[in-house]
Coordinates of C-alpha atoms and ligand atoms in Angstrom, one line a residue:
X1 CA 9.9 22.4 12.3
X2 CA 7.6 24.8 12.7
X3 CA 3.8 23.5 11.6
X4 CA 2.8 25.4 8.9
X5 CA -0.6 25.5 6.8
X6 CA 0.2 25.2 3.4
X7 CA -3.5 24.0 1.9
X8 CA -4.4 27.6 0.7
X9 CA -1.0 27.6 -1.1
X10 CA -1.5 24.4 -3.4
X11 CA -2.2 25.3 -6.3
X12 CA -5.8 23.4 -8.6
X13 CA -6.3 21.6 -10.4
X14 CA -5.6 18.2 -8.7
X15 CA -3.9 15.7 -10.1
X16 CA -4.9 11.8 -10.3
X17 CA -2.0 9.8 -12.2
X18 CA -3.3 6.5 -13.5
X19 CA 0.0 3.8 -13.4
X20 CA -1.0 0.6 -15.1
X21 CA 2.0 -0.5 -14.4
X22 CA 3.1 -4.0 -16.5
X23 CA -0.5 -4.8 -17.6
X24 CA -2.5 -4.1 -20.5
X25 CA -2.6 -5.4 -24.4
X26 CA -4.1 -2.7 -27.4
X27 CA -7.1 -4.0 -27.5
X28 CA -7.9 -3.7 -23.5
X29 CA -6.1 -0.7 -23.6
X30 CA -8.6 0.9 -26.5
X31 CA -11.6 0.6 -24.5
X32 CA -10.1 1.5 -21.2
X33 CA -8.8 4.5 -22.3
X34 CA -12.3 5.1 -23.9
X35 CA -13.8 4.2 -21.0
X36 CA -11.1 7.3 -19.1
X37 CA -12.2 9.3 -21.6
X38 CA -16.2 9.8 -21.4
X39 CA -16.3 9.3 -17.2
X40 CA -12.9 12.3 -17.1
X41 CA -14.9 14.3 -19.5
X42 CA -16.3 17.3 -17.4
X43 CA -13.4 17.3 -15.0
X44 CA -12.3 21.2 -14.3
X45 CA -10.3 20.9 -11.1
X46 CA -8.2 17.2 -11.4
X47 CA -5.9 16.6 -14.3
X48 CA -5.8 13.4 -15.1
X49 CA -2.7 11.6 -16.4
X50 CA -1.9 7.9 -17.3
X51 CA 1.3 6.6 -17.3
X52 CA 1.2 2.9 -19.5
X53 CA 3.9 0.4 -20.5
X54 CA 6.9 2.3 -22.9
X55 CA 5.2 0.4 -26.1
X56 CA 1.8 1.9 -25.3
X57 CA 2.7 5.2 -25.5
X58 CA 1.9 5.5 -28.7
X59 CA -1.7 4.5 -28.5
X60 CA -1.6 6.9 -25.9
X61 CA -1.3 9.7 -27.5
X62 CA -3.3 8.3 -30.5
X63 CA -6.8 7.7 -27.8
X64 CA -6.1 10.8 -25.5
X65 CA -4.3 14.1 -27.5
X66 CA -7.7 15.6 -28.2
X67 CA -9.1 14.7 -24.5
X68 CA -8.2 16.5 -21.0
X69 CA -5.7 13.5 -19.6
X70 CA -2.4 13.6 -20.0
X71 CA 0.0 10.7 -20.1
X72 CA 3.0 10.1 -19.9
X73 CA 5.9 6.6 -19.3
X74 CA 7.1 5.0 -15.5
X75 CA 10.3 4.9 -16.3
X76 CA 12.9 7.0 -18.3
X77 CA 17.1 6.4 -18.8
X78 CA 19.3 8.4 -16.6
X79 CA 21.2 8.9 -19.8
X80 CA 20.9 11.4 -22.2
X81 CA 21.3 8.8 -25.4
X82 CA 24.5 6.3 -26.2
X83 CA 24.6 2.3 -26.3
X84 CA 22.5 1.7 -23.3
X85 CA 20.3 -1.0 -24.9
X86 CA 16.9 -1.9 -23.4
X87 CA 16.7 2.3 -22.2
X88 CA 14.5 5.1 -23.3
X89 CA 15.2 8.3 -23.2
X90 CA 13.4 11.5 -22.1
X91 CA 13.7 13.4 -25.1
X92 CA 12.5 9.5 -27.0
X93 CA 9.5 10.4 -24.3
X94 CA 8.8 13.3 -25.2
X95 CA 8.4 12.7 -29.4
X96 CA 5.6 10.4 -28.1
X97 CA 3.5 13.8 -26.4
X98 CA 4.5 12.4 -22.7
X99 CA 4.4 15.3 -20.0
X100 CA 4.8 13.2 -17.2
X101 CA 7.3 10.4 -15.8
X102 CA 7.2 8.0 -12.9
X103 CA 10.6 7.7 -11.2
X104 CA 11.9 6.1 -8.5
X105 CA 8.6 3.5 -7.6
X106 CA 9.6 1.4 -4.8
X107 CA 8.6 -1.9 -7.2
X108 CA 11.9 -0.5 -10.0
X109 CA 14.1 0.1 -6.4
X110 CA 13.4 -3.8 -5.2
X111 CA 13.3 -5.7 -8.5
X112 CA 16.0 -3.6 -10.6
X113 CA 17.8 -1.9 -7.9
X114 CA 17.0 1.4 -8.7
X115 CA 19.6 3.7 -6.7
X116 CA 19.4 6.7 -5.2
X117 CA 21.5 8.0 -7.7
X118 CA 20.4 7.0 -10.7
X119 CA 17.2 8.0 -9.7
X120 CA 18.6 12.1 -9.0
X121 CA 20.0 11.8 -12.6
X122 CA 16.6 10.6 -14.2
X123 CA 15.1 13.5 -12.3
X124 CA 17.8 16.0 -13.8
X125 CA 16.3 14.2 -17.2
X126 CA 13.2 14.3 -17.2
X127 CA 12.9 17.8 -16.4
X128 CA 15.9 18.9 -19.1
X129 CA 13.7 17.0 -21.9
X130 CA 10.2 19.6 -19.9
X131 CA 8.6 16.4 -18.7
X132 CA 7.3 16.4 -15.2
X133 CA 8.5 14.0 -12.5
X134 CA 6.4 11.9 -10.6
X135 CA 9.5 11.1 -7.8
X136 CA 7.9 7.9 -5.5
X137 CA 9.0 8.3 -2.2
X138 CA 7.7 5.5 1.1
X139 CA 8.9 4.0 3.7
X140 CA 9.0 -0.3 4.4
X141 CA 6.7 -1.5 7.2
X142 CA 9.5 -2.7 9.3
X143 CA 10.8 1.2 9.2
X144 CA 8.0 2.4 9.5
X145 CA 7.3 -0.1 13.0
X146 CA 10.5 1.1 13.7
X147 CA 9.5 4.6 14.0
X148 CA 12.1 5.6 10.9
X149 CA 9.8 6.7 8.4
X150 CA 10.2 10.2 7.9
X151 CA 14.1 9.5 8.0
X152 CA 13.8 7.1 5.0
X153 CA 11.7 9.8 2.9
X154 CA 13.8 12.3 4.4
X155 CA 16.9 11.1 2.6
X156 CA 15.3 9.6 -0.5
X157 CA 14.7 14.0 -0.6
X158 CA 18.0 14.9 -0.3
X159 CA 19.0 12.3 -3.0
X160 CA 17.8 14.9 -5.1
X161 CA 18.5 17.7 -3.2
X162 CA 22.2 17.4 -2.5
X163 CA 22.5 16.3 -6.2
X164 CA 20.6 19.7 -7.6
X165 CA 18.2 22.4 -5.7
X166 CA 15.0 22.1 -4.2
X167 CA 14.2 25.2 -6.8
X168 CA 13.9 21.6 -8.4
X169 CA 10.6 20.7 -6.8
X170 CA 8.7 23.4 -8.3
X171 CA 7.9 22.1 -11.3
X172 CA 8.0 18.5 -9.8
X173 CA 5.6 16.3 -8.3
X174 CA 5.8 13.6 -5.3
X175 CA 4.3 10.9 -4.7
X176 CA 4.2 9.7 -1.0
X177 CA 3.5 5.5 -1.9
X178 CA 4.0 3.7 1.4
X179 CA 4.9 0.5 0.5
X180 CA 4.1 -1.7 2.5
X181 CA 0.4 0.2 1.5
X182 CA 1.2 -0.6 -2.5
X183 CA -0.9 -3.4 -3.8
X184 CA -2.1 -5.1 -0.7
X185 CA -5.4 -2.5 0.1
X186 CA -4.2 -1.7 3.5
X187 CA -3.8 1.9 2.8
X188 CA -2.3 4.3 5.2
X189 CA -4.6 6.7 7.3
X190 CA -5.4 9.8 6.4
X191 CA -3.9 10.7 9.6
X192 CA -0.6 8.4 8.8
X193 CA -1.1 10.7 5.2
X194 CA -1.1 14.1 6.8
X195 CA 1.4 13.5 8.6
X196 CA 4.2 12.8 6.1
X197 CA 2.9 14.9 3.7
X198 CA 2.9 17.7 5.6
X199 CA 6.7 16.6 6.8
X200 CA 7.7 16.7 2.8
X201 CA 6.1 19.7 2.4
X202 CA 8.1 21.5 5.1
X203 CA 10.8 20.3 4.0
X204 CA 10.8 21.2 1.3
X205 CA 9.7 25.0 1.8
X206 CA 12.6 24.5 4.2
X207 CA 15.0 25.6 1.6
X208 CA 12.3 26.9 -0.8
X209 CA 9.6 28.3 0.2
X210 CA 8.3 28.8 -3.7
X211 CA 9.4 25.1 -4.9
X212 CA 7.4 23.8 -1.7
X213 CA 4.0 26.0 -2.8
X214 CA 3.9 24.3 -6.0
X215 CA 5.1 21.3 -6.0
X216 CA 2.2 18.4 -5.8
X217 CA 2.0 16.5 -3.3
X218 CA 0.1 12.2 -4.4
X219 CA -1.0 9.8 -1.9
X220 CA 0.0 6.5 -3.7
X221 CA -1.3 2.5 -2.2
X222 CA -4.7 1.1 -1.7
X223 CA -6.4 4.8 -3.2
X224 CA -10.3 2.9 -4.2
X225 CA -13.3 4.5 -4.6
X226 CA -14.4 3.5 -1.0
X227 CA -11.0 5.7 0.8
X228 CA -10.7 8.3 -1.9
X229 CA -12.8 11.2 -0.7
X230 CA -11.3 11.0 2.8
X231 CA -7.4 10.6 1.9
X232 CA -8.0 13.2 -0.8
X233 CA -9.2 15.6 1.7
X234 CA -6.4 15.6 3.4
X235 CA -4.1 18.8 4.2
X236 CA -1.2 18.5 1.7
X237 CA -2.6 15.6 -0.6
X238 CA -2.6 17.1 -4.2
X239 CA -4.2 14.2 -5.4
X240 CA -3.3 10.1 -5.6
X241 CA -1.1 7.8 -7.9
X242 CA -2.9 5.2 -7.9
X243 CA -1.9 1.1 -9.3
X244 CA -5.0 -1.5 -9.2
X245 CA -7.7 0.8 -9.5
X246 CA -6.9 2.4 -12.4
X247 CA -7.5 -0.7 -14.1
X248 CA -10.6 -0.7 -14.1
X249 CA -12.9 2.9 -15.3
X250 CA -15.9 2.5 -13.4
X251 CA -13.7 2.6 -10.0
X252 CA -11.0 4.7 -12.0
X253 CA -13.4 8.2 -12.5
X254 CA -14.8 7.5 -9.0
X255 CA -11.5 8.5 -7.5
X256 CA -10.8 11.1 -10.2
X257 CA -14.6 13.1 -9.1
X258 CA -14.1 12.8 -5.6
X259 CA -10.6 14.4 -5.9
X260 CA -11.9 16.8 -7.9
X261 CA -14.9 17.3 -5.1
X262 CA -12.4 18.1 -2.5
X263 CA -10.4 20.6 -5.5
X264 CA -11.6 23.6 -4.6
Ligands
13P301 P1 -1.9 0.1 -6.0 O1 -2.9 1.6 -6.1 O2 -2.1 -0.8 -6.6 O3 -1.9 0.1 -4.3 O4 -0.5 0.6 -6.1 C1 0.1 2.2 -5.9 C2 1.4 2.2 -6.6 O5 2.2 1.7 -6.7 C3 1.0 3.5 -7.6 O6 2.5 4.0 -8.2

């Protein structure tokens, strides 16, 4: 496939998403959000999003509604409404002011048997209700060692493309999260990330050039203040999905400011 340089076409602002996972409580969240607001208010070219556990969405709405920080959830139901005990619909997330939702995170795919079909249904539910889906893709260490990482990520993208159309990526975010890099302290190298991000952009571009231009592609997996600047400077990396370091306002702020510095 022709290698095209899309860096000039990627729209700013950059995007940095905090994935709090199953951490936090009212008191800690209040302090963390207060620090976020203070440290991130000067950002001009970087949109920050906080994705918290469901019970704290009202707290996010309350704290962040007059700030420059958006918020969202870490999962959504694949159905619109009905007898689905324990599920939370996209419309319910909108009721709490969410504008983003993480979909298909590998921690859910492995622990809760999230299938590609489920993920594709969740993706469409999110968009139907005006939420921007943040679709997580990525390979295991075994798959990388076997050299099949592009096949794996390509198949994860095909699950959405085949059910819908590549045009849906115009209003979506893809987060490349190599599973071996999540929570391990071992981030992908800039070269590894560059190659996969280009693969993703090119795959979408081969189907829908406008969607490829508008799509944001984040990198996630052991991003920290030390590697953020280098990763954010990589062509086709439009920001990050941050786990552990998002629980520390100093570290998260340093990552957001690194994204800001690279967003020209
Ligand atoms: P860490 O930043 O803790 O590696 O987590 C990455 C992640 O899973 C973001 O969704």
